[in-house]
Coordinates of C-alpha atoms in Angstrom, one line a residue:
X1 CA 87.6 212.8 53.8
X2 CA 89.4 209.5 53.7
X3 CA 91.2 207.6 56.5
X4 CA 94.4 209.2 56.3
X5 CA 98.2 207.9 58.4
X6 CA 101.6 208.7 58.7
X7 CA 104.2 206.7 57.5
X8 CA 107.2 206.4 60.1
X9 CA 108.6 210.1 58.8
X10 CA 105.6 211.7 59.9
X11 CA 103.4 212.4 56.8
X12 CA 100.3 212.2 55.6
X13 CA 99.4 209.5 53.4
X14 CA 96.1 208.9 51.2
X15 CA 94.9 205.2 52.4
X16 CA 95.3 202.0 54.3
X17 CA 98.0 200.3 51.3
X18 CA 99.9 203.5 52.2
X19 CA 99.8 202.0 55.6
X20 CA 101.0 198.8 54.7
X21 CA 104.0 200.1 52.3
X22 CA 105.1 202.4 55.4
X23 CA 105.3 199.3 58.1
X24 CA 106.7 197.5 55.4
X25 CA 109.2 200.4 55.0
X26 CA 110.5 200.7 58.3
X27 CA 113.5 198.6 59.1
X28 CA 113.5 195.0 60.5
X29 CA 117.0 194.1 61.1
X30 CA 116.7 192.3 64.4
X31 CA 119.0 189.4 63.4
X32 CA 122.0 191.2 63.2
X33 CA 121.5 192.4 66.5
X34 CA 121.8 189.0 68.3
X35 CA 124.6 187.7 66.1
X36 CA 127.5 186.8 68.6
X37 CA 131.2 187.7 68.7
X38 CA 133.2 185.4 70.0
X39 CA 136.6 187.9 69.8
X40 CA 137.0 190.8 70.6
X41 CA 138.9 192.6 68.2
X42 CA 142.4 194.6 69.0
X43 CA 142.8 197.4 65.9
X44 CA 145.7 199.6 67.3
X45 CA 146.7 202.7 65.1
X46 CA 147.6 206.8 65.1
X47 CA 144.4 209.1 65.0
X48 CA 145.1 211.6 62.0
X49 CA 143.4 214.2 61.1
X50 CA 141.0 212.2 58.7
X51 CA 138.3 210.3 60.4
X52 CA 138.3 208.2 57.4
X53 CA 141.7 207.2 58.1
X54 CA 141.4 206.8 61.4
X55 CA 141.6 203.1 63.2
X56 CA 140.5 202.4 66.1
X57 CA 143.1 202.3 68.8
X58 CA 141.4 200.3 71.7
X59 CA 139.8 197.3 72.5
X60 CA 136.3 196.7 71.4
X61 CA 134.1 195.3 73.7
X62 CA 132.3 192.1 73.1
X63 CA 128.6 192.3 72.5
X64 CA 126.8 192.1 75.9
X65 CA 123.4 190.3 76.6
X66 CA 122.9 192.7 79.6
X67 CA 122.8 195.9 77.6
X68 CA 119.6 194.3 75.4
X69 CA 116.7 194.2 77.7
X70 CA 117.4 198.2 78.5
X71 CA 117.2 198.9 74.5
X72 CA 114.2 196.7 75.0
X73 CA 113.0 199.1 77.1
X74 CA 114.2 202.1 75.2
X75 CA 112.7 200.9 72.1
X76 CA 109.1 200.9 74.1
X77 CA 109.4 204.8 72.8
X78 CA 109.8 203.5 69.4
X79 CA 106.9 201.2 69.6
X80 CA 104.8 204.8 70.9
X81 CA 106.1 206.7 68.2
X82 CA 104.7 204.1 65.9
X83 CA 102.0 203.9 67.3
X84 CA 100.2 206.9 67.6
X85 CA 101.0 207.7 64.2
X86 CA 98.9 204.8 62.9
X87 CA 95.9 204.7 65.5
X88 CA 93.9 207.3 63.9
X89 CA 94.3 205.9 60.4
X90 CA 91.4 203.4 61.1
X91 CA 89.6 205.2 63.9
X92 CA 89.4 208.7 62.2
X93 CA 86.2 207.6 60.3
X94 CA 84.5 206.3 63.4
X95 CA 85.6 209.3 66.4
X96 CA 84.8 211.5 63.0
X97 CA 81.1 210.5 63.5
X98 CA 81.0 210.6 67.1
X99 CA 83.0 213.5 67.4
X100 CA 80.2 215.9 64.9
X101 CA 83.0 216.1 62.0
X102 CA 82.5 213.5 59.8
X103 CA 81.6 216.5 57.3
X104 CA 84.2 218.5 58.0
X105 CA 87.6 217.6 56.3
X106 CA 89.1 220.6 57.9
X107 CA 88.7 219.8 61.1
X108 CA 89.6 216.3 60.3
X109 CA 92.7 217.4 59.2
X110 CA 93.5 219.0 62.0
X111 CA 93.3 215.8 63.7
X112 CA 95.3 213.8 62.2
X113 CA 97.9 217.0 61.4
X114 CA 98.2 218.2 65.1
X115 CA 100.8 215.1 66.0
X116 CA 102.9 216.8 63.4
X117 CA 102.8 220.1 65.5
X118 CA 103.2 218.1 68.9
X119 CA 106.6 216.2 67.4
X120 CA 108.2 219.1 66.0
X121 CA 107.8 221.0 69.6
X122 CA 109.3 217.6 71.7
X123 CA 111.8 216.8 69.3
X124 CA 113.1 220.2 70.4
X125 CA 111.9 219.7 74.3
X126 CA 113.6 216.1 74.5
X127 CA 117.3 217.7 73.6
X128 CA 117.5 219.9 76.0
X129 CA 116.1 217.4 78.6
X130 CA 118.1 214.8 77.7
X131 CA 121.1 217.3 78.5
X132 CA 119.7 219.1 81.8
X133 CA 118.3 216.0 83.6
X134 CA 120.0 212.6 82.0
X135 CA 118.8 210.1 79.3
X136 CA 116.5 207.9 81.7
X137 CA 114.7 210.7 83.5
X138 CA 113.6 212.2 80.0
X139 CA 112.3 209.1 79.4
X140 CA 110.4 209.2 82.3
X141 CA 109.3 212.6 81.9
X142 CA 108.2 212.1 78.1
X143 CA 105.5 209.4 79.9
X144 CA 103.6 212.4 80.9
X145 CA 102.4 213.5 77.6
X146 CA 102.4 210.2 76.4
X147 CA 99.7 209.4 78.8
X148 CA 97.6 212.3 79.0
X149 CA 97.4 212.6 75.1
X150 CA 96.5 209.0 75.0
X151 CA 93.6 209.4 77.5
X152 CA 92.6 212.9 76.6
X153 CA 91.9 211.4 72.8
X154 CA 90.1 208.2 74.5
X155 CA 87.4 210.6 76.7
X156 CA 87.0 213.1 74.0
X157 CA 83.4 214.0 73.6
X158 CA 84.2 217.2 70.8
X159 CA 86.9 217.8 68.5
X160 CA 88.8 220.6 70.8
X161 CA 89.6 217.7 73.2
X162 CA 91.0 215.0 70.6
X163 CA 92.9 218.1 69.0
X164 CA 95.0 218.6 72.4
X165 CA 95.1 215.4 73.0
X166 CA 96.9 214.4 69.4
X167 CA 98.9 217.2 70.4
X168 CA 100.0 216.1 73.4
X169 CA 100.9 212.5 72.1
X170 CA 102.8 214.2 69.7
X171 CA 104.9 216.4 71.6
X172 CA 105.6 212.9 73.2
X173 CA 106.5 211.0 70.1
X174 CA 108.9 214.1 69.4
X175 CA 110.8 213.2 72.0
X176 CA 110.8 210.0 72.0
X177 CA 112.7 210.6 68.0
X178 CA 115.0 212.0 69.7
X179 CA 115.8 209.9 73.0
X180 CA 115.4 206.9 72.1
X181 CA 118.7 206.4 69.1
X182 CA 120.7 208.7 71.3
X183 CA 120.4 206.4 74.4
X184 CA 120.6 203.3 72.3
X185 CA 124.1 204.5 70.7
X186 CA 125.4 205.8 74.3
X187 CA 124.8 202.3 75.7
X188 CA 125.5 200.3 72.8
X189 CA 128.7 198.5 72.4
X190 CA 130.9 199.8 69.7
X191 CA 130.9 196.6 67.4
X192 CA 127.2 196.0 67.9
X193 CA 126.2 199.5 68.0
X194 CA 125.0 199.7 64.1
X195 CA 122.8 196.7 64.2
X196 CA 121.3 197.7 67.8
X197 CA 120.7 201.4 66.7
X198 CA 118.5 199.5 63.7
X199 CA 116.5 198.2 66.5
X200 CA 114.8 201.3 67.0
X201 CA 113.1 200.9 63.0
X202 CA 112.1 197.8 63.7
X203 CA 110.2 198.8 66.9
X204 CA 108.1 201.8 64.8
X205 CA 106.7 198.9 62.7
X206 CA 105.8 196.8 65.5
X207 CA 104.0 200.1 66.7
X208 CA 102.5 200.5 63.1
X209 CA 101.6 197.0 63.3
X210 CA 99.9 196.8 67.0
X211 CA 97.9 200.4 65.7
X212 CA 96.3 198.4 62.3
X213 CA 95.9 195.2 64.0
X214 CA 93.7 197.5 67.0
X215 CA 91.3 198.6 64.2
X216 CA 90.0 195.4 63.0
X217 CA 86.8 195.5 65.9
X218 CA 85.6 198.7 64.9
X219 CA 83.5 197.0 62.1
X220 CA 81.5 195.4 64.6
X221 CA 81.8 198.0 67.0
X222 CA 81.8 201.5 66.1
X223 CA 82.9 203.0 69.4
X224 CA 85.7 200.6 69.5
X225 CA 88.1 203.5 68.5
X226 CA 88.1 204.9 72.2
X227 CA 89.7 201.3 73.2
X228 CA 92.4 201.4 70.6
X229 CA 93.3 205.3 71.9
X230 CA 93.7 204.1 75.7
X231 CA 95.7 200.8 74.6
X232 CA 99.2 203.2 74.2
X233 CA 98.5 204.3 78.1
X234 CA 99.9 201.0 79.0
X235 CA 103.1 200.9 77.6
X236 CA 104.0 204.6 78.5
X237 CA 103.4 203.5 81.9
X238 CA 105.7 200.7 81.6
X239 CA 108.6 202.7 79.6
X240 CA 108.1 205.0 82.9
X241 CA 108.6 202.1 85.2
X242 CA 110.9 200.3 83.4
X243 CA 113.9 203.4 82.7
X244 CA 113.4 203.3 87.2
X245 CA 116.1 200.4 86.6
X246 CA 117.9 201.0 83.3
X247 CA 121.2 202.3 84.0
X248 CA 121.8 206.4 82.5
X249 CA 123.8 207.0 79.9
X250 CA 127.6 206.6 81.5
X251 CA 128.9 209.1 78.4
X252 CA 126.5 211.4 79.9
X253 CA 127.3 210.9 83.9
X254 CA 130.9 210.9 82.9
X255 CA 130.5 214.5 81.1
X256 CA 128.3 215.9 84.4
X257 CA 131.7 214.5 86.3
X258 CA 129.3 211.6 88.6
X259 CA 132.4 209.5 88.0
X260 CA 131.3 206.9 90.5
X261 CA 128.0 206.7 89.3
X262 CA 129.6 206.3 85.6
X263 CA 131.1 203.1 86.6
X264 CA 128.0 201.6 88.4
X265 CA 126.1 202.3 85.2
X266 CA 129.2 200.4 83.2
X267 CA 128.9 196.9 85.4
X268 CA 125.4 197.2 85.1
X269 CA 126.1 197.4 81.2
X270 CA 128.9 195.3 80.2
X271 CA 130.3 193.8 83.5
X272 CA 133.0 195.3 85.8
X273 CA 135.9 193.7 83.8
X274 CA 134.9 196.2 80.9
X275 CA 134.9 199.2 83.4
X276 CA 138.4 200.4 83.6
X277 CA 138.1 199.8 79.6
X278 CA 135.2 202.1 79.0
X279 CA 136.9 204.8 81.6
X280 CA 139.8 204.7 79.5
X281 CA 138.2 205.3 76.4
X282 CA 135.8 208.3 78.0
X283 CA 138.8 210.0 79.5
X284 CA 140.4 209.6 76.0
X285 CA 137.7 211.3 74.3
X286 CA 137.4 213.9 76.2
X287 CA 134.1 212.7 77.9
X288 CA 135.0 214.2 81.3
X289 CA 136.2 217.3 80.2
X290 CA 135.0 220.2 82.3
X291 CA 133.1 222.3 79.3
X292 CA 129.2 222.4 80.2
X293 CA 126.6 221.1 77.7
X294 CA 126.6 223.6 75.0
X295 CA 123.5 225.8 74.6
X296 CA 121.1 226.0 71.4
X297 CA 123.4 229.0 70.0
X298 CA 126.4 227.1 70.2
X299 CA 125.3 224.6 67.7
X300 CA 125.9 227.5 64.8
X301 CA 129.2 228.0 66.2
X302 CA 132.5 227.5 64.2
X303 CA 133.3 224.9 66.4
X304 CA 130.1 222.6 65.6
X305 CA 128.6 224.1 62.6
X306 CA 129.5 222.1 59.7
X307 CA 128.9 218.5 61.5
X308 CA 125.7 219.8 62.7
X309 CA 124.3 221.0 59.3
X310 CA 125.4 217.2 58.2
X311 CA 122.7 216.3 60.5
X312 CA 120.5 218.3 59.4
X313 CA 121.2 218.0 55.3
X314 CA 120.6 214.7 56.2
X315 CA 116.8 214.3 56.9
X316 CA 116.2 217.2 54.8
X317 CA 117.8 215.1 52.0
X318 CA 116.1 211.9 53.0
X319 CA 112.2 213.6 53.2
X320 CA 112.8 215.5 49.6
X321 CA 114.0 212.5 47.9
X322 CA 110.8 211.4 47.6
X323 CA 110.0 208.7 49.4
X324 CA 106.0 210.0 51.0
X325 CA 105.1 210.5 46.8
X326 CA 106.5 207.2 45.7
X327 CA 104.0 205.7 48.8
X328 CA 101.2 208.4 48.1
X329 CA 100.9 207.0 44.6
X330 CA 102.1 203.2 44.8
X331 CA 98.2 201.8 44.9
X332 CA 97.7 203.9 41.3
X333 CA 101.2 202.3 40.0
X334 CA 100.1 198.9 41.2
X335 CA 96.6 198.8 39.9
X336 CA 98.1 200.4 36.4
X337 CA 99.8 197.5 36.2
X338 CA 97.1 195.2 36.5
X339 CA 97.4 194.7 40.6
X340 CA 94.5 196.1 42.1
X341 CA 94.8 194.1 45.3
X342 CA 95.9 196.3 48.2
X343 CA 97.3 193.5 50.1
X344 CA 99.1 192.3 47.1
X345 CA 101.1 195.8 45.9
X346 CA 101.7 196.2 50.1
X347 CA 103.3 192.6 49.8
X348 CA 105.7 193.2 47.1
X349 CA 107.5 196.3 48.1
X350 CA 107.3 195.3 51.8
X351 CA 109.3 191.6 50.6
X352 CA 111.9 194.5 48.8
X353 CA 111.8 196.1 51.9
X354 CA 112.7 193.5 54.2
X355 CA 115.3 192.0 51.7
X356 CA 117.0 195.3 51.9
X357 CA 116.9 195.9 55.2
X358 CA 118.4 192.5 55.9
X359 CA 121.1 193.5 53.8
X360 CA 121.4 196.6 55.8
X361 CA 121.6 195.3 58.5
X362 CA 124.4 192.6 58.0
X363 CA 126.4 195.6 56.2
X364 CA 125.9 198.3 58.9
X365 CA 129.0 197.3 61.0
X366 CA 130.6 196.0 57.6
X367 CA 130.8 198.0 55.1
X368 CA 129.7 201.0 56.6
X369 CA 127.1 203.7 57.0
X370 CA 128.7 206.1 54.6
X371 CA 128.9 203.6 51.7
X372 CA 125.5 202.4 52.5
X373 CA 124.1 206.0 51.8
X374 CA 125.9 206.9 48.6
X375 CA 124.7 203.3 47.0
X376 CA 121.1 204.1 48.7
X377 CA 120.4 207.7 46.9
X378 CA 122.3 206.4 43.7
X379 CA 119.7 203.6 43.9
X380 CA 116.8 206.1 44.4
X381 CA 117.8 208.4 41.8
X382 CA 118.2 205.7 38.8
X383 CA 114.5 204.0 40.3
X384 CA 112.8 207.9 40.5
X385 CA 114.6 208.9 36.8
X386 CA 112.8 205.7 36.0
X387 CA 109.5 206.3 37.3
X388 CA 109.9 209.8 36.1
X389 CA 110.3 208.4 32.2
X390 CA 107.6 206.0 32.4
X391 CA 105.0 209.2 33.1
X392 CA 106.4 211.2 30.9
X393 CA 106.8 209.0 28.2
X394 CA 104.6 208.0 25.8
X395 CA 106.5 205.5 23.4
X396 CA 106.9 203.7 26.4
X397 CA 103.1 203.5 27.6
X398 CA 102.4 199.6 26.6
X399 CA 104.8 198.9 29.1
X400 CA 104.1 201.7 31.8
X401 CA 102.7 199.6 34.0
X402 CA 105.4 197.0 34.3
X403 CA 108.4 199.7 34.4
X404 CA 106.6 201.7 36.8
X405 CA 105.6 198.4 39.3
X406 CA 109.7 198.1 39.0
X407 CA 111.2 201.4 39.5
X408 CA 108.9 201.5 42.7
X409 CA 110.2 198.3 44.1
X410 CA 113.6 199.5 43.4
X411 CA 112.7 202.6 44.6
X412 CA 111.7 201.0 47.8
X413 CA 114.4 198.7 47.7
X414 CA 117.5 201.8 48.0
X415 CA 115.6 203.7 50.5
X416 CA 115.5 200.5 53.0
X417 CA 119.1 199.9 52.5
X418 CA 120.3 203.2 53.7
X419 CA 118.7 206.4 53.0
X420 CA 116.2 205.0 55.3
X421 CA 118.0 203.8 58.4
X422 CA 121.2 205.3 58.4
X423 CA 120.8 209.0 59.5
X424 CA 118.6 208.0 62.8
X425 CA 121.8 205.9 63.5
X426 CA 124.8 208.0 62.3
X427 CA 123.9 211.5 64.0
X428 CA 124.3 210.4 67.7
X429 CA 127.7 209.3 66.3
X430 CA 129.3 212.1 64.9
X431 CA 128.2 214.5 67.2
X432 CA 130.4 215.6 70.1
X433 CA 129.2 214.7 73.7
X434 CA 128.6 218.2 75.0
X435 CA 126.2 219.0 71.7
X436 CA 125.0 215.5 71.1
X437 CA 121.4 215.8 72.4
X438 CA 120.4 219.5 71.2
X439 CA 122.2 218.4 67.6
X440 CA 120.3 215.5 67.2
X441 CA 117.0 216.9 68.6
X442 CA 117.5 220.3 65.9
X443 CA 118.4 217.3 63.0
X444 CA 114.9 215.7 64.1
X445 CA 113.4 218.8 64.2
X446 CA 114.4 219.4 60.4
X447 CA 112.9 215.9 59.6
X448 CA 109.2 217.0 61.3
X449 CA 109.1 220.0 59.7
X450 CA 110.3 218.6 56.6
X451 CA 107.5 216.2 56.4
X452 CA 104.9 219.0 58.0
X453 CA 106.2 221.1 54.5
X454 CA 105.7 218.3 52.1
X455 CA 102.7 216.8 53.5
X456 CA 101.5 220.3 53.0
X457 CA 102.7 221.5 49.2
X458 CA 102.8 217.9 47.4
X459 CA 99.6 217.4 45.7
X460 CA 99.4 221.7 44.8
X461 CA 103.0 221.2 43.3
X462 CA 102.3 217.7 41.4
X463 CA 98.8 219.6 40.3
X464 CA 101.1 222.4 38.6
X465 CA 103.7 220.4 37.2
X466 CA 102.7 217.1 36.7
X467 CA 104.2 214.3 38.3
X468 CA 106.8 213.1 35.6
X469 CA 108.6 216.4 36.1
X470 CA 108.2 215.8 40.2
X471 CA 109.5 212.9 39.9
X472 CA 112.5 213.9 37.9
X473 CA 113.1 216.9 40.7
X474 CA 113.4 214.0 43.3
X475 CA 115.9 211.7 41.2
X476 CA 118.1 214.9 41.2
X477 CA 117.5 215.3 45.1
X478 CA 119.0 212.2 45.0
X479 CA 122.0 212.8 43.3
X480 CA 122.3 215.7 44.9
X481 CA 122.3 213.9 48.4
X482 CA 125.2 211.3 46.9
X483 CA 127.7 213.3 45.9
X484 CA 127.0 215.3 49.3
X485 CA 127.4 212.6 51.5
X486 CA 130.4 211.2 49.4
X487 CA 132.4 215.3 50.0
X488 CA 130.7 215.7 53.8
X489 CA 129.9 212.3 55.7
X490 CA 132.6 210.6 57.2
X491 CA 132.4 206.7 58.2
X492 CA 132.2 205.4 61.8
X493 CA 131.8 201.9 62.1
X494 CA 133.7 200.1 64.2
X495 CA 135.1 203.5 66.2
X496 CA 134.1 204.1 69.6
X497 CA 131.9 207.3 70.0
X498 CA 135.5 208.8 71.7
X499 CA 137.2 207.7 68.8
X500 CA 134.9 209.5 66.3
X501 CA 134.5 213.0 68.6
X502 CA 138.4 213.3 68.7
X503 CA 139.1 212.4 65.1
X504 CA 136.3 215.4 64.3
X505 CA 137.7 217.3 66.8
X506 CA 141.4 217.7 65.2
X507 CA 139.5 218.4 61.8
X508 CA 137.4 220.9 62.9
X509 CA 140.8 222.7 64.9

């Protein structure tokens, strides 16, 4: 069986270019995150009934240097998640052999597989965590599996033990998904809060990148793999330590009522002068109401079910538009067209990829994350009706090759500017405070399985239908996803998470 990863969604891919398009594809849009403001804006204006029409009617805060070393810390999750997706896609030939499965793709599977399992289960796990004990204390608490899967995988001397522990790491990925954008857009000031939810992307790659850059010793020493299991111990330990002094969520001490300890988590934030600010808007929002955190059930309610099954359509659209088949088959595209070097066809749609992320990024807070989606899947659906013609067609097969090299790139190119980053960002936005967590651990829990699904039935439906007519069933995933986002996604930049929940709020009355 060949080495096989994960790209950042979670699914299996065929070989170590696959590798390289995925860190390529995850977002890098640090830049806009350190951009200062030096005024504070003042947009004063009626909430309506439309979100879309709704202004902001408060001060936004300047963008504060204190609140980046605890998303630094935060984003140590990300860097895990990345991680231990990518370890085993160098090391699963060499613990293979030493494990007594080298000939045994099944059980092979089943190691690299099993992390899908583990994340679907803690994506769940970390929602109702996050609620029930506070945003820092989950992270503590998702250490535990962290570390044990880690060193579990490192010992292993048969496959039973690597199985759990890959499990185990997973179920701490899982939460980790979910945790780590819903702290980073509780914390995050409004104006900044687009390009510091990106953050979290950018953090996946590094993981990616740390993971392939562990493997290169196992050339010259085959038992090397045990090293580069045990390496993501370390950082668990310090995320553990390090969330001892980041301050919770204040959104989520506000709605448990620990007023006082709200505002010592706001100075330690964005400075006293902000606090009476930030209480202001909290109060406004309803924040501090008395309801308690609402239970799994009450997701489906009238209240909360159509923004929650946004969240949800959401990844689903995202995973069956296609992108795990355009990386499963970019080496074949490349090499059709005369590029047979791996590090060359990972090169070129990782330079789209980073060009569309930086425009992602300086558009987030812009233009918007609504507007960034519809042009995203209308991107993605011209590129895969594009890659779908040049299988299909055979007048066109001199310059097969050529077309198909672009629509990928292109391909690439949409997904980075939106369909890619955007729904990690926007669900901890639009989701009230009382359902926040749960909603956007069952909208994570949608992307796992998702992945677990298509990882699972791709190559059995390509073999039945071909892949031109695959292809062609994406492109109208993606148009599907436009014109659902354009009816069904409203816009939040530059509102205040208060802002957002109240303007819902009077829709959904």
């Amino acid at each position: 069986m060949p080495d096989r990863g994960f790209c950042c969604g979670g699914s299996p891919l065929g070989s170590p270019v696959d590798f390289g398009v995925e860190m390529a594809r995850v977002r890098t849009g640090m830049e806009g995150i350190f951009r200062s403001r030096e005024k504070a804006r003042y947009v004063r204006a009626e909430t309506t009934g439309d979100l879309e029409n709704v202004p902001t009617d408060k001060l936004q805060m300047k963008p504060s240097g204190h609140v980046l070393p605890y998303v630094g810390v935060a984003c140590l999750g990300a860097i895990l998640f990345g991680y231990h997706l990518a370890v085993v896609n160098g090391a699963l030939e060499y613990l293979a052999r030493d494990l007594g499965i080298a000939k045994n793709t099944v059980l092979q599977g089943w190691v690299v597989s099993t992390t899908l399992a583990g994340a679907t289960v803690g994506s769940f796990t970390g929602g109702a965590l996050a609620d029930k004990l506070g945003r820092t204390r989950t992270f503590q608490l998702d250490a535990i599996p962290l570390v044990i899967g880690a060193f579990l995988s490192a010992i292993a001397q048969d496959v039973r033990t690597m199985i759990i522990g890959r499990l185990l790491a997973g179920v701490g990925i899982g939460i980790s998904s979910a945790i780590v954008p819903l702290y980073i857009s509780e914390i995050s000031p409004t104006e900044t809060r687009g390009a510091l939810g990106s953050v979290n992307q950018l953090f996946i790659c590094i993981g990616i990148l740390v993971a392939l850059v562990a493997g290169l010793p196992l050339a010259g020493n085959p038992i090397w793999w045990r090293t580069m299991f045990a390496v993501a111990i370390f950082p668990a330990v310090l995320m553990a330590l390090g969330m001892a002094v980041c301050p919770e969520s204040p959104r989520w001490l506000f709605q448990q009522g620990k007023l006082s300890q709200a505002e010592t988590a706001m100075k330690k934030l964005y400075g006293k002068e902000k606090v009476a600010e930030v209480m202001h808007g909290l109060r406004a929002g309803g924040e501090g109401s008395t309801e308690p955190d609402a239970g799994w059930f009450d997701l489906f309610s009238k209240r909360y079910r159509k923004v929650v099954s946004v969240g949800a359509a959401l990844f689903l659209f995202q995973q069956f538009a296609g992108i795990n088949a355009v990386v499963y088959y970019s080496t074949a595209v490349f090499r059709s067209a005369g590029i047979s070097s791996d590090v060359a066809a990972s090169a070129l749609v990782g330079a789209s990829n980073v060009f569309g992320t930086i425009i992602a990024s300086s558009l987030m807070d812009k233009r918007g994350r609504k507007s960034l989606l519809i042009t995203s899947f209308t991107g993605m659906a011209a590129s895969m009706s594009l890659l779908s013609l040049c299988f299909a067609s055979k007048s066109l097969a001199p310059y097969s090759g050529t077309l198909a090299v672009l629509g990928t790139v292109l391909y690439v190119l949409s997904f980075s500017l939106g369909a890619g980053p955007v729904p990690a960002l926007l669900l901890p936005e639009i989701f009230a405070s009382r359902i926040r967590a749960k909603a956007v651990a069952l909208s994570l829990g949608m992307h796992w399985v998702s992945n677990f699904v298509i990882g699972l039935c791709f190559l059995s439906v390509v073999n039945r239908f071909g892949i031109g007519r695959v292809y062609l069933g994406f492109a109208t995933v993606c148009v599907l996803a436009a014109l659902y986002i354009a009816g069904n996604v409203v816009e939040t930049k530059g509102r205040s998470l208060e802002e957002i929940e109240r303007a819902l709020s009077s829709t959904a009355d």
